[in-house]
Amino acid sequence: MAMKDYSDEFKADAVALYESTPGATYKSIAADLGVDRATLREWVLRDRERRGVTGTAASPSVPPREAMPSADPDERVRQLEARVAELEASERKLATERDILSKAAKYFGRGDELVMSRFQFVDDHRDTYEVKRLCQVLDVNRSSYYKWLAGAEARAARRHEDRVLAEEIREVHSESGGAYGSPRVTAELRAKGRRVNEKRVARIMRTFSITGIRLRRRVRTTVPDLATSPVPDLFQRDFTASEPGRKYMGDITYLPLAGGQFLYLATVLDCFSRKAVGWSIAGHMRTNLVADALQMAAATRGGLDGAVFHSDHGAQYGSRAFADLCDQLGLTRSMGAVGTSADNAACESFHASLKRETLQGARDYGDAGTCRRTVFAWLTRYNTRRRHSANGHLSPNEYEHRHHTAKLTLAA
């Protein structure tokens, strides 16, 4: 219980404590003494008035005894020695803080792969400085540091697990030709029986610099033929299908070679699984290029009768020869709006992935032979092994296989 009446000695000691404490405030000293802030302030002001000291002349950092030096020479020497000792202690404290901050600046500025923790700095220097002083200078809570220290073994175990998982991710990433991002890597790891969260995979890929590849400039491959008769847009940007073999889409893209030359790739994709059912590579963009790709699709599927084929307004797709081929195969044609890439976005995305994952940042494929082999290998692997986000991270072949199996099960 707090005192109601304070002795003169208590009041004098309270005033002396306030006046002799550097940086003291009425609030902090009153809290230490268990008295009201206003009460302490009144005692201090009365004492200053008694000594003839104005409120602005006094400072908590200046002990009151300095204003009234003792007449006893020995006492005066004792006071001066005490003051010198106080200043020396303050100087040592400042020197220690400067030394800690200097080392901290070098420590955190080394550019290490992993960002250094302030707790780690305290732990690395605890044999040189007091933990209390280190925590004060670095503005960290001492109890939080000791909690961090207690979890060192668990952190080491997590770092080891991250390194092990990073090696597994690198293996999957390498098998994909450096193409897979965190969603497909996660799906591949799960398929191998590894229980892992995609956010953790993404974090480890960032930490260990396991990244994908970006595309370069585009070359225009769609040249509209305004003389052809209009073809309606039967897709309306719906690139999905409930069954394989119902809806197909096609497009042309360029394949850069050394010396500024190009090959051109025409593809036919099934909207159900995004499987590449037909393709053709040539050094030209004539109608034969897209016709060959469509005929390969017909051979792959055993016919295209009754299906819809969607394309842009390129001259090849709008030609009379290509229209006749579609009629022969029983295909209904569909075309998006002129100059709108979004109306054939799925094919655009497919070609973007192909070049990103095969060029891997290079400007070109080199010679024509290398280009053909590289693109062919990717197209076949795309169907058999590459996980597709639209298929729930299953390859096109596996996605269609599961669909057929489910249908047979329901029929039985």
PDB file of N, CA and C in Angstrom, residues 19-75:
ATOM      1  N   GLU A  19      17.161  14.587  -9.456  1.00  0.00           N
ATOM      2  CA  GLU A  19      18.143  15.555  -9.932  1.00  0.00           C
ATOM      3  C   GLU A  19      19.449  14.893 -10.370  1.00  0.00           C
ATOM      4  N   SER A  20      19.767  13.717  -9.821  1.00  0.00           N
ATOM      5  CA  SER A  20      21.054  13.091 -10.122  1.00  0.00           C
ATOM      6  C   SER A  20      20.971  12.006 -11.200  1.00  0.00           C
ATOM      7  N   THR A  21      19.770  11.760 -11.707  1.00  0.00           N
ATOM      8  CA  THR A  21      19.600  10.715 -12.719  1.00  0.00           C
ATOM      9  C   THR A  21      19.598  11.316 -14.121  1.00  0.00           C
ATOM     10  N   PRO A  22      20.616  11.013 -14.952  1.00  0.00           N
ATOM     11  CA  PRO A  22      20.658  11.569 -16.304  1.00  0.00           C
ATOM     12  C   PRO A  22      19.442  11.134 -17.119  1.00  0.00           C
ATOM     13  N   GLY A  23      18.814  12.095 -17.770  1.00  0.00           N
ATOM     14  CA  GLY A  23      17.674  11.791 -18.640  1.00  0.00           C
ATOM     15  C   GLY A  23      16.413  11.408 -17.903  1.00  0.00           C
ATOM     16  N   ALA A  24      16.365  11.642 -16.600  1.00  0.00           N
ATOM     17  CA  ALA A  24      15.198  11.238 -15.810  1.00  0.00           C
ATOM     18  C   ALA A  24      13.986  12.080 -16.154  1.00  0.00           C
ATOM     19  N   THR A  25      12.803  11.491 -15.983  1.00  0.00           N
ATOM     20  CA  THR A  25      11.538  12.213 -16.118  1.00  0.00           C
ATOM     21  C   THR A  25      10.755  12.032 -14.833  1.00  0.00           C
ATOM     22  N   TYR A  26       9.848  12.958 -14.594  1.00  0.00           N
ATOM     23  CA  TYR A  26       9.018  12.835 -13.403  1.00  0.00           C
ATOM     24  C   TYR A  26       8.255  11.510 -13.421  1.00  0.00           C
ATOM     25  N   LYS A  27       7.775  11.139 -14.581  1.00  0.00           N
ATOM     26  CA  LYS A  27       6.969   9.930 -14.694  1.00  0.00           C
ATOM     27  C   LYS A  27       7.772   8.684 -14.329  1.00  0.00           C
ATOM     28  N   SER A  28       8.990   8.583 -14.877  1.00  0.00           N
ATOM     29  CA  SER A  28       9.797   7.380 -14.634  1.00  0.00           C
ATOM     30  C   SER A  28      10.235   7.276 -13.177  1.00  0.00           C
ATOM     31  N   ILE A  29      10.697   8.390 -12.588  1.00  0.00           N
ATOM     32  CA  ILE A  29      11.154   8.357 -11.195  1.00  0.00           C
ATOM     33  C   ILE A  29       9.977   8.143 -10.243  1.00  0.00           C
ATOM     34  N   ALA A  30       8.847   8.781 -10.525  1.00  0.00           N
ATOM     35  CA  ALA A  30       7.661   8.619  -9.679  1.00  0.00           C
ATOM     36  C   ALA A  30       7.187   7.175  -9.692  1.00  0.00           C
ATOM     37  N   ALA A  31       7.261   6.542 -10.877  1.00  0.00           N
ATOM     38  CA  ALA A  31       6.861   5.138 -10.972  1.00  0.00           C
ATOM     39  C   ALA A  31       7.778   4.256 -10.144  1.00  0.00           C
ATOM     40  N   ASP A  32       9.087   4.567 -10.155  1.00  0.00           N
ATOM     41  CA  ASP A  32      10.036   3.788  -9.360  1.00  0.00           C
ATOM     42  C   ASP A  32       9.771   3.950  -7.866  1.00  0.00           C
ATOM     43  N   LEU A  33       9.393   5.148  -7.458  1.00  0.00           N
ATOM     44  CA  LEU A  33       9.194   5.438  -6.035  1.00  0.00           C
ATOM     45  C   LEU A  33       7.800   5.063  -5.547  1.00  0.00           C
ATOM     46  N   GLY A  34       6.874   4.870  -6.481  1.00  0.00           N
ATOM     47  CA  GLY A  34       5.507   4.560  -6.086  1.00  0.00           C
ATOM     48  C   GLY A  34       4.731   5.762  -5.627  1.00  0.00           C
ATOM     49  N   VAL A  35       5.100   6.943  -6.171  1.00  0.00           N
ATOM     50  CA  VAL A  35       4.383   8.161  -5.808  1.00  0.00           C
ATOM     51  C   VAL A  35       3.750   8.752  -7.052  1.00  0.00           C
ATOM     52  N   ASP A  36       2.879   9.728  -6.846  1.00  0.00           N
ATOM     53  CA  ASP A  36       2.232  10.386  -7.960  1.00  0.00           C
ATOM     54  C   ASP A  36       3.216  11.322  -8.662  1.00  0.00           C
ATOM     55  N   ARG A  37       3.113  11.416  -9.983  1.00  0.00           N
ATOM     56  CA  ARG A  37       4.018  12.268 -10.766  1.00  0.00           C
ATOM     57  C   ARG A  37       3.923  13.717 -10.300  1.00  0.00           C
ATOM     58  N   ALA A  38       2.719  14.204 -10.097  1.00  0.00           N
ATOM     59  CA  ALA A  38       2.528  15.602  -9.671  1.00  0.00           C
ATOM     60  C   ALA A  38       3.134  15.850  -8.295  1.00  0.00           C
ATOM     61  N   THR A  39       3.058  14.833  -7.422  1.00  0.00           N
ATOM     62  CA  THR A  39       3.638  14.976  -6.080  1.00  0.00           C
ATOM     63  C   THR A  39       5.141  15.126  -6.160  1.00  0.00           C
ATOM     64  N   LEU A  40       5.791  14.278  -6.964  1.00  0.00           N
ATOM     65  CA  LEU A  40       7.247  14.364  -7.126  1.00  0.00           C
ATOM     66  C   LEU A  40       7.640  15.712  -7.716  1.00  0.00           C
ATOM     67  N   ARG A  41       6.898  16.161  -8.706  1.00  0.00           N
ATOM     68  CA  ARG A  41       7.212  17.440  -9.341  1.00  0.00           C
ATOM     69  C   ARG A  41       7.126  18.573  -8.324  1.00  0.00           C
ATOM     70  N   GLU A  42       6.120  18.510  -7.450  1.00  0.00           N
ATOM     71  CA  GLU A  42       5.964  19.555  -6.420  1.00  0.00           C
ATOM     72  C   GLU A  42       7.154  19.558  -5.463  1.00  0.00           C
ATOM     73  N   TRP A  43       7.624  18.354  -5.077  1.00  0.00           N
ATOM     74  CA  TRP A  43       8.785  18.285  -4.180  1.00  0.00           C
ATOM     75  C   TRP A  43      10.016  18.884  -4.839  1.00  0.00           C
ATOM     76  N   VAL A  44      10.231  18.582  -6.109  1.00  0.00           N
ATOM     77  CA  VAL A  44      11.416  19.068  -6.819  1.00  0.00           C
ATOM     78  C   VAL A  44      11.368  20.583  -6.938  1.00  0.00           C
ATOM     79  N   LEU A  45      10.217  21.119  -7.347  1.00  0.00           N
ATOM     80  CA  LEU A  45      10.103  22.563  -7.507  1.00  0.00           C
ATOM     81  C   LEU A  45      10.280  23.300  -6.184  1.00  0.00           C
ATOM     82  N   ARG A  46       9.745  22.738  -5.097  1.00  0.00           N
ATOM     83  CA  ARG A  46       9.925  23.369  -3.772  1.00  0.00           C
ATOM     84  C   ARG A  46      11.391  23.366  -3.358  1.00  0.00           C
ATOM     85  N   ASP A  47      12.081  22.260  -3.659  1.00  0.00           N
ATOM     86  CA  ASP A  47      13.501  22.173  -3.305  1.00  0.00           C
ATOM     87  C   ASP A  47      14.315  23.173  -4.105  1.00  0.00           C
ATOM     88  N   ARG A  48      13.994  23.316  -5.382  1.00  0.00           N
ATOM     89  CA  ARG A  48      14.712  24.292  -6.214  1.00  0.00           C
ATOM     90  C   ARG A  48      14.441  25.710  -5.745  1.00  0.00           C
ATOM     91  N   GLU A  49      13.194  25.952  -5.351  1.00  0.00           N
ATOM     92  CA  GLU A  49      12.853  27.290  -4.852  1.00  0.00           C
ATOM     93  C   GLU A  49      13.622  27.597  -3.566  1.00  0.00           C
ATOM     94  N   ARG A  50      13.728  26.559  -2.701  1.00  0.00           N
ATOM     95  CA  ARG A  50      14.464  26.748  -1.448  1.00  0.00           C
ATOM     96  C   ARG A  50      15.933  27.058  -1.710  1.00  0.00           C
ATOM     97  N   ARG A  51      16.492  26.421  -2.775  1.00  0.00           N
ATOM     98  CA  ARG A  51      17.910  26.627  -3.080  1.00  0.00           C
ATOM     99  C   ARG A  51      18.131  27.827  -3.992  1.00  0.00           C
ATOM    100  N   GLY A  52      17.043  28.455  -4.427  1.00  0.00           N
ATOM    101  CA  GLY A  52      17.170  29.621  -5.294  1.00  0.00           C
ATOM    102  C   GLY A  52      17.524  29.246  -6.726  1.00  0.00           C
ATOM    103  N   VAL A  53      17.116  28.067  -7.144  1.00  0.00           N
ATOM    104  CA  VAL A  53      17.394  27.596  -8.515  1.00  0.00           C
ATOM    105  C   VAL A  53      16.098  27.664  -9.304  1.00  0.00           C
ATOM    106  N   THR A  54      16.155  28.290 -10.504  1.00  0.00           N
ATOM    107  CA  THR A  54      14.950  28.391 -11.340  1.00  0.00           C
ATOM    108  C   THR A  54      14.692  27.065 -12.018  1.00  0.00           C
ATOM    109  N   GLY A  55      13.477  26.891 -12.529  1.00  0.00           N
ATOM    110  CA  GLY A  55      13.111  25.632 -13.167  1.00  0.00           C
ATOM    111  C   GLY A  55      13.906  25.339 -14.416  1.00  0.00           C
ATOM    112  N   THR A  56      14.259  26.407 -15.169  1.00  0.00           N
ATOM    113  CA  THR A  56      14.998  26.190 -16.417  1.00  0.00           C
ATOM    114  C   THR A  56      16.476  26.045 -16.186  1.00  0.00           C
ATOM    115  N   ALA A  57      16.957  26.501 -15.026  1.00  0.00           N
ATOM    116  CA  ALA A  57      18.394  26.446 -14.785  1.00  0.00           C
ATOM    117  C   ALA A  57      18.846  25.054 -14.399  1.00  0.00           C
ATOM    118  N   ALA A  58      17.913  24.309 -13.772  1.00  0.00           N
ATOM    119  CA  ALA A  58      18.292  22.973 -13.314  1.00  0.00           C
ATOM    120  C   ALA A  58      18.004  21.959 -14.390  1.00  0.00           C
ATOM    121  N   SER A  59      18.719  20.874 -14.341  1.00  0.00           N
ATOM    122  CA  SER A  59      18.536  19.785 -15.295  1.00  0.00           C
ATOM    123  C   SER A  59      18.713  18.466 -14.578  1.00  0.00           C
ATOM    124  N   PRO A  60      17.911  17.428 -14.928  1.00  0.00           N
ATOM    125  CA  PRO A  60      18.055  16.142 -14.268  1.00  0.00           C
ATOM    126  C   PRO A  60      19.432  15.542 -14.433  1.00  0.00           C
ATOM    127  N   SER A  61      20.145  15.987 -15.476  1.00  0.00           N
ATOM    128  CA  SER A  61      21.463  15.409 -15.726  1.00  0.00           C
ATOM    129  C   SER A  61      22.545  16.081 -14.887  1.00  0.00           C
ATOM    130  N   VAL A  62      22.196  17.146 -14.169  1.00  0.00           N
ATOM    131  CA  VAL A  62      23.189  17.869 -13.369  1.00  0.00           C
ATOM    132  C   VAL A  62      22.877  17.651 -11.890  1.00  0.00           C
ATOM    133  N   PRO A  63      23.699  16.980 -11.183  1.00  0.00           N
ATOM    134  CA  PRO A  63      23.443  16.735  -9.762  1.00  0.00           C
ATOM    135  C   PRO A  63      23.348  18.044  -9.010  1.00  0.00           C
ATOM    136  N   PRO A  64      22.449  18.150  -8.028  1.00  0.00           N
ATOM    137  CA  PRO A  64      22.265  19.413  -7.301  1.00  0.00           C
ATOM    138  C   PRO A  64      23.477  19.806  -6.495  1.00  0.00           C
ATOM    139  N   ARG A  65      24.308  18.837  -6.104  1.00  0.00           N
ATOM    140  CA  ARG A  65      25.465  19.168  -5.282  1.00  0.00           C
ATOM    141  C   ARG A  65      26.455  20.049  -6.028  1.00  0.00           C
ATOM    142  N   GLU A  66      26.444  19.978  -7.408  1.00  0.00           N
ATOM    143  CA  GLU A  66      27.377  20.802  -8.180  1.00  0.00           C
ATOM    144  C   GLU A  66      27.043  22.292  -8.039  1.00  0.00           C
ATOM    145  N   ALA A  67      25.765  22.575  -7.825  1.00  0.00           N
ATOM    146  CA  ALA A  67      25.386  23.981  -7.657  1.00  0.00           C
ATOM    147  C   ALA A  67      25.819  24.519  -6.293  1.00  0.00           C
ATOM    148  N   MET A  68      26.046  23.618  -5.323  1.00  0.00           N
ATOM    149  CA  MET A  68      26.438  24.033  -3.979  1.00  0.00           C
ATOM    150  C   MET A  68      27.673  23.222  -3.557  1.00  0.00           C
ATOM    151  N   PRO A  69      28.836  23.543  -4.104  1.00  0.00           N
ATOM    152  CA  PRO A  69      30.045  22.783  -3.779  1.00  0.00           C
ATOM    153  C   PRO A  69      30.339  22.853  -2.283  1.00  0.00           C
ATOM    154  N   SER A  70      30.848  21.741  -1.771  1.00  0.00           N
ATOM    155  CA  SER A  70      31.154  21.657  -0.342  1.00  0.00           C
ATOM    156  C   SER A  70      32.331  22.566   0.011  1.00  0.00           C
ATOM    157  N   ALA A  71      32.271  23.125   1.233  1.00  0.00           N
ATOM    158  CA  ALA A  71      33.377  23.976   1.713  1.00  0.00           C
ATOM    159  C   ALA A  71      34.558  23.131   2.176  1.00  0.00           C
ATOM    160  N   ASP A  72      34.305  21.856   2.485  1.00  0.00           N
ATOM    161  CA  ASP A  72      35.355  20.945   2.928  1.00  0.00           C
ATOM    162  C   ASP A  72      36.170  20.502   1.721  1.00  0.00           C
ATOM    163  N   PRO A  73      37.501  20.801   1.709  1.00  0.00           N
ATOM    164  CA  PRO A  73      38.324  20.418   0.550  1.00  0.00           C
ATOM    165  C   PRO A  73      38.286  18.920   0.289  1.00  0.00           C
ATOM    166  N   ASP A  74      38.333  18.086   1.337  1.00  0.00           N
ATOM    167  CA  ASP A  74      38.316  16.634   1.117  1.00  0.00           C
ATOM    168  C   ASP A  74      37.000  16.182   0.491  1.00  0.00           C
ATOM    169  N   GLU A  75      35.910  16.775   0.969  1.00  0.00           N
ATOM    170  CA  GLU A  75      34.608  16.421   0.399  1.00  0.00           C
ATOM    171  C   GLU A  75      34.511  16.876  -1.052  1.00  0.00           C
TER     172      GLU A  75
END
